[in-house]
Tab-separated table of C-alpha atoms in Angstrom:
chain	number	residue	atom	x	y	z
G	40	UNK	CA	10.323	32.281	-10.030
G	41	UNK	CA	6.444	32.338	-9.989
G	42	UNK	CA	6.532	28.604	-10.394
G	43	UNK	CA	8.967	28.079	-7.232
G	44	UNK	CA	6.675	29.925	-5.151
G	45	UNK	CA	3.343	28.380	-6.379
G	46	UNK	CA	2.483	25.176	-4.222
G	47	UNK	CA	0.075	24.124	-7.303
G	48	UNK	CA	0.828	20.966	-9.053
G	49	UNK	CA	1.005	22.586	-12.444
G	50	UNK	CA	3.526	24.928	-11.278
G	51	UNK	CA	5.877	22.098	-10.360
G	52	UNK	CA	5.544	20.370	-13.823
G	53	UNK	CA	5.896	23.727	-15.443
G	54	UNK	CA	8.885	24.748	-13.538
G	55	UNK	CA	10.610	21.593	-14.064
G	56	UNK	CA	9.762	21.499	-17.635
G	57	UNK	CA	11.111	25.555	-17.668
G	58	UNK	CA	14.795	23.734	-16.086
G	59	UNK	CA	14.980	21.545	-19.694
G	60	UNK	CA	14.063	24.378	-21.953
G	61	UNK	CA	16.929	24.241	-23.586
G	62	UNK	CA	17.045	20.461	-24.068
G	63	UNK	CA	15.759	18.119	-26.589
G	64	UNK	CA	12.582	18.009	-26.733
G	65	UNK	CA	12.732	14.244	-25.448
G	66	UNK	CA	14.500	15.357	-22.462
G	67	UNK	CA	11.807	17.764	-21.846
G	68	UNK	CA	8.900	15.707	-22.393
G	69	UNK	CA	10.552	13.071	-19.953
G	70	UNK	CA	11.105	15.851	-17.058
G	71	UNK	CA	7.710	16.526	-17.755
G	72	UNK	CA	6.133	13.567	-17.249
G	73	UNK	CA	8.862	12.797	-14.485
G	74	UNK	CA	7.222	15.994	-12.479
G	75	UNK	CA	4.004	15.511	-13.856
G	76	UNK	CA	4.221	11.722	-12.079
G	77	UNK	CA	4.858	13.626	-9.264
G	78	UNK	CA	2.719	15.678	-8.552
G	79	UNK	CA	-0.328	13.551	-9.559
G	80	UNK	CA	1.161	11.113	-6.532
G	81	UNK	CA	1.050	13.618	-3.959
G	82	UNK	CA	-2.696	14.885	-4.635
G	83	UNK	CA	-3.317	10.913	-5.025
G	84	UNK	CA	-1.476	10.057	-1.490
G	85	UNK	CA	-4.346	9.688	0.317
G	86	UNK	CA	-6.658	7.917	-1.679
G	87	UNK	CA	-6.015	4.603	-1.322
G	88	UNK	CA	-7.054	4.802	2.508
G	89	UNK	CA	-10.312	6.324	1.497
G	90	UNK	CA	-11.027	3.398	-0.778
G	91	UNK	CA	-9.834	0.621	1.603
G	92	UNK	CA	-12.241	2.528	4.083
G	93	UNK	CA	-14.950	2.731	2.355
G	94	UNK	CA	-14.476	-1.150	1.365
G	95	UNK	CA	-14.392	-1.877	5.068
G	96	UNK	CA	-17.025	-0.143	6.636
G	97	UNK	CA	-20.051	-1.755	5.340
G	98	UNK	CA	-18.061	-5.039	5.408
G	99	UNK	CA	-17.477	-4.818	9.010
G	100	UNK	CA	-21.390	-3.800	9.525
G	101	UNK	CA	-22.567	-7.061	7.865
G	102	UNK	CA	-20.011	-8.903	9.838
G	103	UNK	CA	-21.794	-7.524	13.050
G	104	UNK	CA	-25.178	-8.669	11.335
G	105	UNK	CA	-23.781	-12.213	10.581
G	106	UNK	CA	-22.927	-12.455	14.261
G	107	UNK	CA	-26.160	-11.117	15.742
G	108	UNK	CA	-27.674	-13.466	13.828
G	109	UNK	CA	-25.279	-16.206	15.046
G	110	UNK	CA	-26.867	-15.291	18.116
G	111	UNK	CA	-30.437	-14.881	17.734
G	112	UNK	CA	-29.783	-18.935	16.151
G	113	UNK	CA	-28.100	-20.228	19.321
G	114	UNK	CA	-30.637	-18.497	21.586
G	115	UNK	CA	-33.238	-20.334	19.203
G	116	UNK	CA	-31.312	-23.525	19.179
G	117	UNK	CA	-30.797	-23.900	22.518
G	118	UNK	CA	-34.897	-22.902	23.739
G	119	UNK	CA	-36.097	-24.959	20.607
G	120	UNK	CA	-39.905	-24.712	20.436
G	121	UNK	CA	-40.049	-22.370	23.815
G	122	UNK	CA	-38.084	-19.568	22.532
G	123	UNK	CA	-39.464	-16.124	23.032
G	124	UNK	CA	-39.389	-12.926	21.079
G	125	UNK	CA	-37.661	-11.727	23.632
G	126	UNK	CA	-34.857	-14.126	23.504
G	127	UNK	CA	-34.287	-13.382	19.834
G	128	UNK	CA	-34.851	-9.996	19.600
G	129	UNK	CA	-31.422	-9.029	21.080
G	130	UNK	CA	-29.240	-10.763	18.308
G	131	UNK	CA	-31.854	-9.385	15.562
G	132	UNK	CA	-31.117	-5.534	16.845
G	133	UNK	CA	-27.613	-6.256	16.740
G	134	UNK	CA	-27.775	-7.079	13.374
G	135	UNK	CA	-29.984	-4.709	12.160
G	136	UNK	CA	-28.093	-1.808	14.388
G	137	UNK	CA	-24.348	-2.631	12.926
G	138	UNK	CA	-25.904	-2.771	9.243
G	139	UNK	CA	-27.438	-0.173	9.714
G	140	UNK	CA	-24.061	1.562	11.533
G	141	UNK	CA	-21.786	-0.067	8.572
G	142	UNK	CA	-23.927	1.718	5.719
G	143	UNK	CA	-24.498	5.276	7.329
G	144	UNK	CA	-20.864	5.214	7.705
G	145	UNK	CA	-19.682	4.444	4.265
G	146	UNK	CA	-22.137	7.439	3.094
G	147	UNK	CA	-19.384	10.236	3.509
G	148	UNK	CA	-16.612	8.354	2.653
G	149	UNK	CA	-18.411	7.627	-0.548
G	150	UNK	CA	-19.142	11.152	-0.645
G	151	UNK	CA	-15.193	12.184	0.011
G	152	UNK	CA	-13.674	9.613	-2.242
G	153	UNK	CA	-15.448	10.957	-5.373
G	154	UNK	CA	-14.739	14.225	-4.440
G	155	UNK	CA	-11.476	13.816	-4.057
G	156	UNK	CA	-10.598	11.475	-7.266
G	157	UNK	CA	-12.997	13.938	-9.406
G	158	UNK	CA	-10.104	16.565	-7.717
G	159	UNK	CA	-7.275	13.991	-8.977
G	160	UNK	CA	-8.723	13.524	-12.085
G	161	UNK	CA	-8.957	17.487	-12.967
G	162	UNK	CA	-5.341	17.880	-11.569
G	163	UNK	CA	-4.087	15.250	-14.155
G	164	UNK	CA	-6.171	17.022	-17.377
G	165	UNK	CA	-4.503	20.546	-16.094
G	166	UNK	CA	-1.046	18.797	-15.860
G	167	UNK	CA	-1.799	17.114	-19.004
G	168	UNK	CA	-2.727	20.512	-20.809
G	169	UNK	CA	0.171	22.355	-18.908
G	170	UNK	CA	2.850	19.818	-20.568
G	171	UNK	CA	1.186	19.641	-23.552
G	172	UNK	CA	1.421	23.236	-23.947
G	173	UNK	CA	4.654	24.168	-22.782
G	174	UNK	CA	6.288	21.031	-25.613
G	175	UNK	CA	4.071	23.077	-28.503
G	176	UNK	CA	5.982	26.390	-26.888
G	177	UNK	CA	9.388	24.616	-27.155
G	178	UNK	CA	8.328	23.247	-30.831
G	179	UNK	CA	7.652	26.456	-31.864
G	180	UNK	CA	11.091	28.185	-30.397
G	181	UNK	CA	12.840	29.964	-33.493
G	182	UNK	CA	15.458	27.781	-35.145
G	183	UNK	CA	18.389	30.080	-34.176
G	184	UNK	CA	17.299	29.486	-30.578
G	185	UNK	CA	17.884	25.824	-30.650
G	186	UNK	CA	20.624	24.256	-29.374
G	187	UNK	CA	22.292	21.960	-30.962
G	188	UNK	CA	23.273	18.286	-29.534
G	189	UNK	CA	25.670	15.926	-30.235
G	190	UNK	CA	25.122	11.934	-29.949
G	191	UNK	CA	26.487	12.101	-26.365
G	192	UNK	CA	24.626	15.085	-25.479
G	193	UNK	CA	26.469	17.588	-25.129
G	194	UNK	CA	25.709	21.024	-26.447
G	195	UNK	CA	28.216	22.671	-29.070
């Protein structure tokens, strides 16, 4: 019941291993992993938008650097020898601004993603430990408590 109520990913794993308690131990390490899947999905769900992000951002910021220098070029191109300071110095703050943009950017996401796949990566050694635990339980039941099952799987 404690389980049901509990919105923590170990309690799901738990309470679905809890539902196969008196199955195989097979059948109870496959519900376990089955829940365990689960649950490591959900607090996973929203990481591979972080990442693609994160990829992005500073991707798009040298992008606007590759085209303010694009520009600064043409301006130069097309004065040749005359060209001012001036005239290049707009495509050159482009550039530098929309690095600059494209890396400050990235910081918290880079920030945000490790915090949350450190988060992931606890929540799958807890569900690990909480599976782990509850097969030695069942292992350890006293013999008269176990069932036992035929080839087809049916308890007698």
């Amino acid at each position: 019941a404690s389980c049901a109520r509990s919105r923590l990913p170990d309690a799901a794993v738990l309470s679905a291993g809890l539902a196969a308690w008196n199955q195989p131990e097979a059948e109870l390490e496959r519900r376990l992993e089955l829940a365990a899947a689960e649950a490591l999905a959900k607090v996973e769900a929203g990481l591979p938008v972080l990442a693609t992000t994160l990829a992005l951002l500073p991707m798009l910021g040298f992008l606007g650097t590759i085209l303010g220098l694009i520009d600064s070029f043409t301006v130069w191109a097309t004065a040749g020898a005359n060209v001012s300071v001036d005239q290049l110095s707009t495509g050159i703050a482009a550039a530098m601004i929309t690095t600059g943009a494209g890396l400050i950017t990235a910081v918290p996401y880079t920030i945000a993603y490790n915090v949350f796949s450190a988060r992931a990566a606890r929540v799958a050694r807890s569900l690990n430990a909480s599976g782990s635990e509850l097969v030695g339980r069942h292992r350890a039941r006293p013999a008269a408590a176990l069932a036992v099952v035929r080839n087809v799987g049916e308890l007698r």
